[in-house]
CSV table of C-alpha atoms in Angstrom, one decimal:
chain,number,residue,atom,x,y,z
X,181,MET,CA,29.7,-103.7,-43.7
X,182,ARG,CA,28.1,-106.8,-41.5
X,183,ASP,CA,25.5,-109.0,-42.5
X,184,TYR,CA,22.5,-108.3,-40.4
X,185,LYS,CA,20.0,-110.6,-42.4
X,186,GLY,CA,17.1,-111.6,-40.4
X,187,LYS,CA,18.1,-109.6,-37.4
X,188,ASN,CA,15.4,-107.4,-36.1
X,189,CYS,CA,16.6,-104.0,-34.8
X,190,ILE,CA,14.9,-101.3,-32.6
X,191,VAL,CA,16.5,-97.7,-33.4
X,192,PHE,CA,14.9,-95.3,-30.5
X,193,GLY,CA,15.9,-91.5,-31.9
X,194,ALA,CA,15.5,-92.7,-35.3
X,195,ASN,CA,15.1,-88.9,-36.5
X,196,SER,CA,18.5,-87.9,-35.3
X,197,VAL,CA,21.3,-87.7,-37.7
X,198,VAL,CA,23.1,-90.5,-35.9
X,199,GLY,CA,20.0,-92.7,-35.7
X,200,MET,CA,19.3,-92.3,-39.2
X,201,GLU,CA,22.8,-93.3,-40.0
X,202,ILE,CA,23.0,-96.6,-38.0
X,203,SER,CA,19.6,-97.3,-39.3
X,204,ALA,CA,20.7,-96.9,-43.0
X,205,SER,CA,23.7,-99.0,-42.3
X,206,LEU,CA,21.8,-101.6,-40.6
X,207,SER,CA,19.2,-101.9,-43.1
X,208,GLN,CA,22.0,-101.9,-45.9
X,209,GLY,CA,23.3,-105.0,-43.8
X,210,GLY,CA,19.9,-106.6,-44.2
X,211,ALA,CA,18.2,-106.0,-40.8
X,212,ASN,CA,14.6,-105.5,-40.3
X,213,LEU,CA,14.0,-102.1,-38.5
X,214,GLY,CA,11.6,-101.0,-36.1
X,215,LEU,CA,12.2,-97.1,-35.7
X,216,ILE,CA,10.9,-95.1,-32.9
X,217,ASP,CA,11.1,-91.2,-32.4
X,218,LEU,CA,9.3,-88.5,-30.5
X,219,ASP,CA,8.5,-86.7,-33.7
X,220,SER,CA,6.9,-88.2,-37.0
X,221,TYR,CA,8.3,-85.2,-39.2
X,222,LYS,CA,10.8,-87.2,-41.0
X,223,HIS,CA,8.8,-90.4,-41.1
X,224,ASP,CA,8.3,-90.8,-44.9
X,225,ALA,CA,11.9,-90.0,-45.9
X,226,LEU,CA,13.2,-91.9,-43.1
X,227,VAL,CA,11.6,-95.0,-44.1
X,228,GLU,CA,12.1,-94.4,-47.9
X,229,ASN,CA,15.9,-94.0,-47.1
X,230,VAL,CA,16.7,-96.6,-44.7
X,231,GLY,CA,14.4,-99.6,-46.0
X,232,HIS,CA,16.1,-102.4,-48.3
X,233,PRO,CA,14.1,-104.4,-50.6
X,234,GLY,CA,12.7,-107.2,-48.8
X,235,ALA,CA,13.3,-105.7,-45.3
X,236,THR,CA,10.3,-104.6,-42.8
X,237,VAL,CA,10.5,-101.2,-41.8
X,238,ALA,CA,8.1,-100.2,-39.1
X,239,TYR,CA,7.8,-96.8,-37.7
X,240,LYS,CA,6.2,-95.5,-34.6
X,241,THR,CA,6.1,-92.3,-32.5
X,242,VAL,CA,6.0,-92.1,-28.8
X,243,LEU,CA,5.2,-89.5,-26.2
X,244,SER,CA,8.2,-88.7,-24.2
X,245,GLY,CA,8.3,-89.7,-20.7
X,246,ARG,CA,4.8,-91.9,-21.2
X,247,LYS,CA,5.4,-95.6,-20.4
X,248,ASP,CA,2.0,-96.6,-22.0
X,249,SER,CA,3.1,-94.9,-25.3
X,250,PHE,CA,6.4,-96.6,-25.4
X,251,LYS,CA,4.8,-100.2,-24.4
X,252,GLU,CA,2.4,-99.5,-27.6
X,253,ALA,CA,5.3,-98.6,-29.7
X,254,VAL,CA,7.5,-101.7,-28.7
X,255,ASP,CA,4.7,-104.0,-28.9
X,256,GLY,CA,3.6,-102.9,-32.1
X,257,ILE,CA,7.1,-103.3,-33.5
X,258,VAL,CA,7.5,-106.8,-31.8
X,259,ASN,CA,4.1,-107.7,-33.6
X,260,ASP,CA,5.4,-106.7,-36.9
X,261,LEU,CA,8.9,-107.9,-36.7
X,262,GLY,CA,8.5,-111.0,-34.6
X,263,SER,CA,11.1,-110.5,-32.2
X,264,VAL,CA,14.2,-107.8,-31.3
X,265,ASP,CA,17.6,-108.8,-31.4
X,266,TYR,CA,19.4,-105.4,-31.0
X,267,LEU,CA,18.3,-102.0,-29.5
X,268,ILE,CA,20.0,-98.6,-30.6
X,269,CYS,CA,19.3,-95.9,-28.3
X,270,ALA,CA,20.3,-93.0,-30.5
X,271,PHE,CA,18.1,-90.2,-29.6
X,272,TYR,CA,20.4,-87.0,-30.0
X,273,LEU,CA,20.6,-83.2,-29.4
X,274,GLU,CA,21.6,-81.8,-32.4
X,275,GLU,CA,18.3,-79.7,-32.8
X,276,GLU,CA,18.6,-79.2,-28.8
X,277,ARG,CA,22.0,-77.9,-28.9
X,278,LYS,CA,20.9,-75.1,-31.6
X,279,LYS,CA,18.4,-73.7,-29.6
X,280,ARG,CA,20.2,-73.7,-26.1
X,281,ASP,CA,21.9,-70.7,-24.7
X,282,PRO,CA,24.7,-71.7,-22.7
X,283,ASP,CA,24.4,-69.0,-20.4
X,284,ASP,CA,20.9,-70.6,-19.8
X,285,LEU,CA,20.5,-71.6,-16.1
X,286,ASP,CA,17.0,-72.5,-16.2
X,287,VAL,CA,15.5,-75.5,-14.1
X,288,ASP,CA,12.4,-76.0,-16.4
X,289,THR,CA,15.0,-76.5,-19.3
X,290,TRP,CA,16.7,-79.3,-17.0
X,291,ASP,CA,13.6,-80.9,-16.4
X,292,GLU,CA,12.7,-81.2,-20.2
X,293,LEU,CA,15.7,-82.8,-21.2
X,294,LEU,CA,16.2,-85.1,-18.3
X,295,LYS,CA,12.6,-86.5,-19.5
X,296,GLU,CA,13.9,-86.6,-23.5
X,297,TRP,CA,17.2,-87.9,-23.0
X,298,VAL,CA,17.8,-90.0,-19.7
X,299,LEU,CA,14.0,-91.1,-18.9
X,300,ASN,CA,13.2,-92.0,-22.5
X,301,TYR,CA,16.4,-94.2,-22.7
X,302,PHE,CA,15.3,-96.0,-19.3
X,303,LEU,CA,11.9,-96.3,-20.6
X,304,VAL,CA,12.7,-97.7,-24.1
X,305,THR,CA,15.5,-100.3,-22.6
X,306,LYS,CA,12.7,-101.3,-19.7
X,307,THR,CA,10.1,-101.9,-22.5
X,308,VAL,CA,12.3,-103.9,-24.8
X,309,VAL,CA,14.5,-105.8,-22.4
X,310,PRO,CA,11.6,-108.5,-21.6
X,311,TYR,CA,11.5,-109.4,-25.0
X,312,MET,CA,15.2,-110.2,-25.2
X,313,ILE,CA,15.1,-112.0,-21.7
X,314,GLN,CA,12.4,-114.3,-23.1
X,315,ARG,CA,15.0,-115.2,-25.9
X,316,LYS,CA,18.0,-115.1,-23.6
X,317,ALA,CA,19.7,-113.0,-26.0
X,318,GLY,CA,20.0,-109.5,-27.1
X,319,ARG,CA,22.6,-106.4,-27.7
X,320,ILE,CA,21.9,-102.8,-26.7
X,321,VAL,CA,23.8,-99.8,-27.7
X,322,PHE,CA,23.5,-96.4,-25.9
X,323,VAL,CA,24.6,-93.5,-28.0
X,324,ASN,CA,25.9,-90.7,-25.6
X,325,THR,CA,28.4,-87.8,-25.6
X,326,THR,CA,31.6,-87.6,-24.3
X,327,THR,CA,30.4,-84.4,-22.5
X,328,GLY,CA,29.7,-86.3,-19.6
X,329,TYR,CA,33.6,-87.0,-19.5
X,330,THR,CA,35.0,-83.7,-20.6
X,331,GLY,CA,32.7,-81.2,-19.7
X,332,GLU,CA,33.2,-79.2,-22.4
X,333,GLY,CA,30.0,-77.7,-23.0
X,334,GLU,CA,30.3,-74.4,-25.4
X,335,GLY,CA,32.1,-73.1,-28.1
X,336,GLU,CA,32.4,-74.0,-31.5
X,337,GLY,CA,36.3,-75.0,-31.7
X,338,GLU,CA,37.4,-78.5,-32.1
X,339,LEU,CA,38.2,-79.2,-28.5
X,340,THR,CA,34.7,-78.4,-27.4
X,341,GLY,CA,31.5,-80.6,-27.2
X,342,GLY,CA,29.2,-78.0,-28.0
X,343,GLY,CA,26.7,-78.8,-25.3
X,344,SER,CA,25.3,-77.3,-22.1
X,345,VAL,CA,25.1,-78.0,-18.4
X,346,TYR,CA,22.1,-80.0,-18.9
X,347,GLU,CA,23.7,-82.2,-21.5
X,348,CYS,CA,27.0,-82.6,-19.5
X,349,ALA,CA,24.9,-83.8,-16.5
X,350,CYS,CA,22.6,-86.1,-18.7
X,351,SER,CA,25.6,-87.5,-20.4
X,352,SER,CA,27.4,-88.7,-17.3
X,353,GLY,CA,24.2,-89.6,-15.9
X,354,ILE,CA,23.3,-92.2,-18.8
X,355,THR,CA,26.7,-93.5,-18.6
X,356,GLY,CA,26.1,-94.4,-14.8
X,357,MET,CA,22.5,-95.9,-15.7
X,358,MET,CA,24.0,-97.7,-18.5
X,359,THR,CA,26.8,-99.4,-16.2
X,360,SER,CA,24.0,-100.5,-13.8
X,361,ILE,CA,21.7,-101.8,-16.3
X,362,ALA,CA,24.5,-103.6,-18.0
X,363,ARG,CA,25.3,-105.5,-14.9
X,364,ASP,CA,22.1,-106.5,-14.0
X,365,ILE,CA,20.9,-107.9,-17.5
X,366,ILE,CA,24.2,-109.6,-18.9
X,367,PRO,CA,23.4,-112.7,-16.6
X,368,LYS,CA,20.3,-112.9,-18.8
X,369,GLY,CA,22.4,-113.0,-22.2
X,370,ILE,CA,22.0,-109.3,-22.8
X,371,SER,CA,25.1,-107.0,-23.5
X,372,VAL,CA,25.0,-103.4,-23.1
X,373,ASN,CA,27.7,-101.1,-24.4
X,374,GLY,CA,28.1,-97.7,-25.4
X,375,ILE,CA,29.6,-95.0,-27.9
X,376,ALA,CA,30.3,-91.5,-27.1
X,377,LEU,CA,30.1,-89.1,-29.7
X,378,GLY,CA,32.9,-86.3,-29.6
X,379,PRO,CA,32.8,-82.9,-31.1
X,380,ASN,CA,32.3,-82.9,-35.0
X,381,TYR,CA,30.9,-86.5,-34.9
X,382,GLU,CA,28.7,-85.9,-37.9
X,383,ASP,CA,32.2,-85.8,-40.1
X,384,ASN,CA,32.9,-89.1,-38.7
X,385,MET,CA,29.8,-91.0,-39.0
X,386,GLU,CA,31.9,-93.9,-40.3
X,387,ARG,CA,33.6,-94.3,-36.7
X,388,VAL,CA,30.2,-94.5,-35.3
X,389,ILE,CA,29.1,-97.1,-37.7
X,390,TRP,CA,32.3,-99.2,-37.2
X,391,ALA,CA,31.6,-98.8,-33.3
X,392,THR,CA,27.9,-100.0,-33.7
X,393,ASP,CA,28.9,-102.9,-35.7
X,394,LEU,CA,31.7,-103.7,-33.1
X,395,TRP,CA,29.0,-103.9,-30.3
X,396,LEU,CA,26.2,-105.7,-32.2
X,397,SER,CA,28.5,-108.1,-34.0
X,398,GLY,CA,29.4,-110.1,-30.8
X,399,ILE,CA,33.2,-109.8,-31.6
X,400,CYS,CA,33.8,-108.5,-28.2
X,401,GLU,CA,31.3,-110.9,-26.8
X,402,TYR,CA,32.7,-110.3,-23.3
X,403,ALA,CA,32.6,-106.6,-23.2
X,404,CYS,CA,30.1,-105.2,-20.7
X,405,ALA,CA,29.2,-101.8,-20.2
X,406,GLN,CA,32.2,-100.6,-22.3
X,407,ILE,CA,31.9,-97.1,-23.9
X,408,LEU,CA,33.9,-96.3,-27.0
X,409,ARG,CA,34.8,-92.5,-26.9
X,410,LEU,CA,35.1,-91.2,-30.4
X,411,TYR,CA,36.8,-87.9,-30.0
P,222,MET,CA,41.4,-68.6,6.0
P,223,ASP,CA,38.0,-69.2,7.7
P,224,LEU,CA,34.3,-69.5,6.4
P,225,LYS,CA,33.3,-66.3,8.5
P,226,ASP,CA,30.7,-64.4,6.3
P,227,LYS,CA,30.3,-67.3,3.8
P,228,VAL,CA,26.7,-69.2,3.9
P,229,SER,CA,26.5,-72.8,3.3
P,230,LEU,CA,23.7,-75.1,2.1
P,231,VAL,CA,24.0,-78.6,2.7
P,232,THR,CA,21.6,-80.9,1.1
P,233,GLY,CA,20.8,-84.2,2.9
P,234,GLY,CA,22.4,-82.1,5.8
P,235,ALA,CA,20.7,-84.4,8.5
P,236,GLY,CA,21.9,-87.7,7.0
P,237,GLY,CA,24.8,-89.6,8.2
P,238,ILE,CA,27.5,-87.5,5.9
P,239,GLY,CA,25.7,-84.3,5.9
P,240,VAL,CA,25.8,-84.1,10.1
P,241,LYS,CA,29.2,-84.3,9.6
P,242,ILE,CA,29.6,-82.0,6.9
P,243,CYS,CA,27.2,-79.1,8.7
P,244,GLU,CA,29.5,-79.4,11.8
P,245,LYS,CA,32.8,-78.9,10.4
P,246,LEU,CA,31.7,-75.9,8.4
P,247,ALA,CA,30.1,-74.3,11.1
P,248,ALA,CA,33.3,-74.9,13.0
P,249,LEU,CA,35.3,-73.2,10.3
P,250,GLY,CA,32.8,-70.2,11.0
P,251,SER,CA,30.3,-70.7,8.2
P,252,PHE,CA,26.9,-70.1,8.5
P,253,VAL,CA,25.0,-73.7,7.7
P,254,TYR,CA,21.6,-74.2,6.2
P,255,VAL,CA,20.8,-77.8,6.9
P,256,CYS,CA,18.6,-78.6,3.9
P,257,ASP,CA,16.9,-82.0,4.4
P,258,ILE,CA,13.4,-83.3,3.9
P,259,LYS,CA,13.7,-84.7,7.7
P,260,GLU,CA,13.6,-82.4,10.7
P,261,ALA,CA,16.9,-80.9,11.5
P,262,THR,CA,16.1,-79.0,14.7
P,263,GLU,CA,18.2,-81.1,17.0
P,264,LEU,CA,21.4,-80.7,14.9
P,265,VAL,CA,20.9,-77.1,14.5
P,266,ASP,CA,20.3,-76.8,18.1
P,267,ARG,CA,23.6,-78.9,18.8
P,268,ILE,CA,25.5,-76.6,16.5
P,269,ASN,CA,24.3,-73.4,17.8
P,270,ALA,CA,24.8,-74.5,21.5
P,271,LYS,CA,28.5,-74.7,20.5
P,272,TYR,CA,29.0,-71.1,19.6
P,273,GLN,CA,28.1,-67.6,20.7
P,274,GLU,CA,26.4,-66.6,17.5
P,275,PRO,CA,23.9,-68.7,15.6
P,276,ARG,CA,25.6,-70.9,13.0
P,277,ALA,CA,23.1,-72.9,11.7
P,278,SER,CA,19.5,-72.9,10.7
P,279,ALA,CA,17.1,-75.9,9.3
P,280,ALA,CA,16.1,-75.5,5.8
P,281,LYS,CA,13.4,-78.2,5.3
P,282,CYS,CA,13.0,-79.0,1.7
P,283,ASP,CA,12.0,-81.5,-0.9
P,284,ILE,CA,14.8,-81.0,-3.2
P,285,ALA,CA,12.9,-83.2,-5.8
P,286,ASN,CA,10.4,-80.3,-5.9
P,287,LYS,CA,11.8,-77.4,-7.7
P,288,LYS,CA,9.1,-75.0,-5.9
P,289,ASP,CA,10.3,-76.0,-2.7
P,290,VAL,CA,14.0,-75.5,-3.7
P,291,GLU,CA,13.2,-71.9,-5.3
P,292,ALA,CA,11.2,-71.0,-2.0
P,293,THR,CA,14.5,-72.2,-0.1
P,294,TYR,CA,16.7,-70.2,-1.9
P,295,ARG,CA,14.2,-67.2,-1.7
P,296,ARG,CA,14.5,-67.5,2.2
P,297,ILE,CA,18.2,-67.6,2.2
P,298,ALA,CA,18.5,-64.8,0.0
P,299,GLU,CA,16.3,-62.4,2.4
P,300,GLN,CA,18.0,-63.8,5.1
P,301,ARG,CA,21.7,-63.9,4.3
P,302,GLY,CA,22.1,-62.8,0.6
P,303,GLY,CA,22.7,-66.0,-1.1
P,304,VAL,CA,24.3,-69.7,-1.0
P,305,ASP,CA,28.2,-69.2,-1.1
P,306,ILE,CA,29.1,-73.1,-0.6
P,307,LEU,CA,26.7,-75.6,-1.9
P,308,ILE,CA,27.2,-79.5,-0.8
P,309,ASN,CA,25.2,-81.3,-3.3
P,310,ASN,CA,24.9,-84.6,-0.7
P,311,ALA,CA,21.2,-85.7,-0.6
P,312,ALA,CA,20.8,-89.1,-2.3
P,313,VAL,CA,18.3,-91.9,-1.8
P,314,TYR,CA,19.3,-95.4,-2.7
P,315,GLY,CA,16.0,-96.2,-4.5
P,316,PRO,CA,13.3,-98.7,-3.8
P,317,SER,CA,14.2,-101.3,-1.1
P,318,LYS,CA,12.8,-104.2,-3.3
P,319,ALA,CA,12.8,-104.5,-7.0
P,320,HIS,CA,15.5,-102.1,-7.8
P,321,HIS,CA,17.4,-104.1,-10.3
P,322,PHE,CA,16.9,-103.9,-14.0
P,323,PRO,CA,14.2,-104.3,-15.6
P,324,GLU,CA,12.2,-104.9,-12.3
P,325,ILE,CA,12.6,-101.5,-11.2
P,326,SER,CA,9.3,-99.5,-11.8
P,327,TYR,CA,9.3,-96.3,-14.1
P,328,GLU,CA,7.6,-94.5,-11.1
P,329,ASP,CA,10.6,-95.5,-8.8
P,330,PHE,CA,13.4,-94.7,-11.3
P,331,ILE,CA,11.6,-91.2,-11.6
P,332,LYS,CA,11.2,-90.7,-8.0
P,333,THR,CA,15.0,-91.6,-7.0
P,334,ILE,CA,16.5,-89.9,-10.0
P,335,GLN,CA,14.5,-86.6,-9.2
P,336,ILE,CA,16.0,-86.3,-5.8
P,337,ASP,CA,19.5,-87.8,-6.6
P,338,LEU,CA,20.0,-85.9,-9.9
P,339,SER,CA,17.5,-83.0,-10.3
P,340,GLY,CA,17.5,-81.9,-6.9
P,341,ALA,CA,21.4,-81.1,-7.1
P,342,VAL,CA,20.8,-79.4,-10.6
P,343,TYR,CA,18.0,-77.1,-9.2
P,344,CYS,CA,20.3,-76.5,-6.0
P,345,THR,CA,23.3,-75.5,-8.2
P,346,LEU,CA,21.6,-73.5,-10.9
P,347,LEU,CA,19.9,-71.4,-8.6
P,348,ALA,CA,23.3,-71.0,-6.6
P,349,ILE,CA,25.4,-69.8,-9.3
P,350,PRO,CA,24.0,-66.3,-10.1
P,351,HIS,CA,24.8,-65.2,-6.5
P,352,MET,CA,28.3,-66.9,-6.5
P,353,LYS,CA,28.9,-65.2,-9.9
P,354,GLN,CA,28.0,-61.6,-8.4
P,355,LYS,CA,30.3,-62.3,-5.6
P,356,GLY,CA,33.0,-63.6,-7.4
P,357,TRP,CA,33.5,-66.5,-5.1
P,358,GLY,CA,31.7,-69.7,-4.6
P,359,ARG,CA,32.1,-73.4,-4.1
P,360,ILE,CA,30.0,-76.3,-5.3
P,361,ILE,CA,30.9,-79.7,-4.2
P,362,PHE,CA,29.1,-83.2,-5.0
P,363,THR,CA,29.2,-86.3,-3.2
P,364,ALA,CA,29.4,-88.5,-6.2
P,365,ALA,CA,30.0,-92.3,-7.4
P,366,PRO,CA,32.3,-94.0,-9.6
P,367,MET,CA,30.4,-94.4,-13.2
P,368,SER,CA,31.2,-98.2,-13.3
P,369,SER,CA,29.7,-99.0,-9.5
P,370,SER,CA,28.2,-102.4,-9.7
P,371,GLY,CA,25.1,-103.5,-8.2
P,372,ILE,CA,23.9,-100.4,-7.7
P,373,PRO,CA,20.3,-99.3,-8.9
P,374,SER,CA,20.3,-97.5,-12.1
P,375,PRO,CA,18.7,-94.2,-10.9
P,376,TYR,CA,21.3,-93.5,-8.0
P,377,LEU,CA,24.0,-94.5,-10.3
P,378,ALA,CA,22.5,-92.3,-12.8
P,379,GLY,CA,22.2,-89.6,-10.5
P,380,LYS,CA,25.7,-89.9,-9.0
P,381,ALA,CA,27.4,-90.4,-12.3
P,382,GLY,CA,25.4,-87.4,-13.5
P,383,PHE,CA,27.6,-85.2,-11.0
P,384,ILE,CA,30.8,-85.8,-12.8
P,385,GLY,CA,29.6,-84.2,-16.2
P,386,LEU,CA,28.2,-81.4,-13.7
P,387,THR,CA,31.4,-80.8,-12.0
P,388,LYS,CA,33.7,-80.6,-14.9
P,389,TYR,CA,31.2,-78.3,-17.1
P,390,LEU,CA,30.9,-76.0,-14.1
P,391,SER,CA,34.4,-75.7,-13.6
P,392,GLN,CA,35.2,-74.8,-16.9
P,393,LYS,CA,32.4,-72.4,-17.4
P,394,PHE,CA,32.5,-70.6,-14.3
P,395,SER,CA,36.2,-70.8,-13.4
P,396,GLN,CA,36.6,-67.1,-14.3
P,397,ASP,CA,33.8,-66.0,-11.8
P,398,GLY,CA,35.8,-67.6,-9.1
P,399,ILE,CA,33.1,-70.8,-8.6
P,400,ARG,CA,35.4,-74.1,-7.9
P,401,THR,CA,33.7,-77.3,-8.3
P,402,PHE,CA,34.8,-80.7,-7.0
P,403,ALA,CA,33.2,-84.2,-6.6
P,404,LEU,CA,34.3,-87.0,-4.4
P,405,ALA,CA,33.2,-90.3,-5.8
P,406,LEU,CA,32.2,-92.8,-3.0
P,407,ARG,CA,31.4,-96.6,-3.0
P,408,HIS,CA,31.2,-97.9,0.8
P,409,VAL,CA,30.8,-95.1,3.4
P,410,ASP,CA,30.4,-96.1,7.3
P,411,THR,CA,27.0,-94.6,7.7
P,412,PRO,CA,23.5,-95.8,9.0
P,413,LEU,CA,22.3,-95.9,5.5
P,414,ILE,CA,24.8,-98.7,4.5
P,415,ARG,CA,23.6,-100.3,7.7
P,416,LYS,CA,20.0,-100.3,6.3
P,417,VAL,CA,20.9,-101.4,2.8
P,418,ILE,CA,22.4,-104.5,4.5
P,419,ALA,CA,19.4,-105.0,6.8
P,420,SER,CA,17.2,-104.6,4.0
P,421,ARG,CA,19.1,-107.6,2.2
P,422,GLY,CA,17.9,-109.7,5.2
P,423,ARG,CA,21.8,-109.9,6.3
P,424,ASP,CA,23.3,-109.7,9.7
P,425,VAL,CA,24.2,-106.0,9.9
P,426,GLU,CA,27.5,-106.1,11.7
P,427,GLU,CA,28.9,-109.2,9.5
P,428,GLY,CA,27.6,-107.0,6.4
P,429,VAL,CA,29.7,-103.9,7.9
P,430,GLU,CA,32.5,-106.1,8.5
P,431,ALA,CA,32.7,-107.5,4.9
P,432,MET,CA,32.2,-104.0,3.6
P,433,HIS,CA,35.2,-102.8,5.5
P,434,LYS,CA,37.2,-105.8,3.9
P,435,LYS,CA,36.1,-104.9,0.7
P,436,SER,CA,38.4,-101.8,0.7
P,437,LEU,CA,42.2,-102.3,0.1
P,438,THR,CA,42.7,-100.0,3.1
P,439,GLY,CA,40.8,-102.5,5.2
P,440,LYS,CA,38.2,-99.8,6.3
P,441,MET,CA,35.5,-97.8,4.7
P,442,ILE,CA,35.7,-94.0,4.5
P,443,THR,CA,33.8,-92.3,7.5
P,444,PRO,CA,31.7,-89.2,7.4
P,445,GLU,CA,34.1,-87.1,9.6
P,446,GLU,CA,36.9,-87.9,6.9
P,447,ILE,CA,34.6,-86.6,4.1
P,448,ALA,CA,33.7,-83.6,5.8
P,449,ASP,CA,37.6,-83.0,6.3
P,450,ILE,CA,38.2,-83.4,2.5
P,451,TYR,CA,35.5,-81.2,1.7
P,452,ALA,CA,37.0,-78.5,4.1
P,453,HIS,CA,40.3,-78.8,2.6
P,454,PHE,CA,38.6,-78.3,-0.8
P,455,ILE,CA,36.8,-75.2,0.2
P,456,LEU,CA,39.7,-73.7,2.0
P,457,THR,CA,42.4,-74.4,-0.3
P,458,CYS,CA,41.5,-75.3,-3.7
P,459,PRO,CA,43.4,-73.6,-6.4
P,460,PRO,CA,42.0,-72.7,-9.8
P,461,GLY,CA,43.7,-75.5,-11.5
P,462,LEU,CA,42.4,-78.4,-9.4
P,463,SER,CA,38.5,-77.2,-10.1
P,464,GLY,CA,36.7,-79.6,-11.7
P,465,THR,CA,38.7,-82.4,-10.2
P,466,VAL,CA,36.5,-85.9,-9.4
P,467,ILE,CA,38.5,-88.0,-6.7
P,468,LEU,CA,37.9,-91.6,-6.5
P,469,ALA,CA,37.6,-92.5,-2.4
P,470,GLU,CA,36.5,-95.9,-2.5
P,471,GLY,CA,39.4,-97.7,-1.2
P,472,GLY,CA,40.8,-99.0,-4.5
P,473,ILE,CA,37.6,-101.2,-5.2
P,474,THR,CA,36.8,-99.6,-8.5
P,475,TYR,CA,39.9,-100.4,-10.4
P,476,LEU,CA,41.9,-102.8,-8.3
P,477,ARG,CA,39.5,-105.4,-7.4
């Protein structure tokens, strides 16, 4: 485990399995956490589980797709923590996947997922980055899925991603967005890299934590817009 | 094989690349709906004047508006049964100013991604039931490499989003006779690229020449060449090649 003492980290999607695991790992390494999600249902358990003695843990809920809501949440966290060193975008779709019918071709469902995933990633990043620019430093990790590369969208087998047409489009869309953002802000001292979760990622969480550590630690200081695909 | 009895819908059909695609598909015998937010009457008249029977119709539509897209599909279903060939070609580059991150506004991001990605998703999802029913369909995406640099984030999110879509759809609907394909482009010799150069305050001809030189082939791909590639795919694609994404950007992405 890496030493994150004194580092302030915002985790968007803190309620997701991957968000919670990353938050817990950062906290065990000594980081102060600002946790953001669309939902408050796991709030108490989350704060209790991830908070380590002596560290600050702030929790905010946001309204999906609402920039005023994101601004209020991020401003509040920065006020509590003092600054932001890292941003992890870890909103993930395990709950979504369960309720999606792979044969569903509904345009309204697309609108919903685009907002919850792509637009919210954009919003939280856009809201946090000005604080990083002020300090000319910051590291951002986008958690994504491999379905954007493979298109493997259905089934239960090991080689399938288990997603939907919406997830595959959002996933590769996020990769494109991340690449563009990374190239725009790396001259300002901020790195942006990604992790693409493969099937059965919940059984391989140590690899997710390893990848997160890699991007946050600065070991790969010159990596820009790179994605570790965890098949 | 020709495309008689096939109905095509080309989004962005009245733009630089779209015009050549529409002309090519019509030349192969398809009936083409020129889908664009702009007027396409001139193009439609030009195409129809070439042939004895009508081969084109304007489908004025804001693809960012799903109600508009649904109405367009209803009209096509009533007139011609449905869409057999869908070319997801429409795109906007994003705001001319403040398109870099984090300056780009949330409103501009949404506006751009709604056209560049959601529009294609709406068109695709609405096309599939008819294609499945007929056991034949072609869906093509005018995409971009995921790693293109200096391109606004919503534009690249949309274009890269096509790659996941192409791959998913090919696997999901291959047994229904539906084939998908994406052509990932960087610089294309179109009026749009001239507009982008001009918007950056550069001399347009010098800028175009510089763009040609960036490509290892010494020239940008043209809309005619893109139309030829699409026609080749539509006419000949074997099942095993469905879901393919071809980089057609003169070697810039990996070799420069």
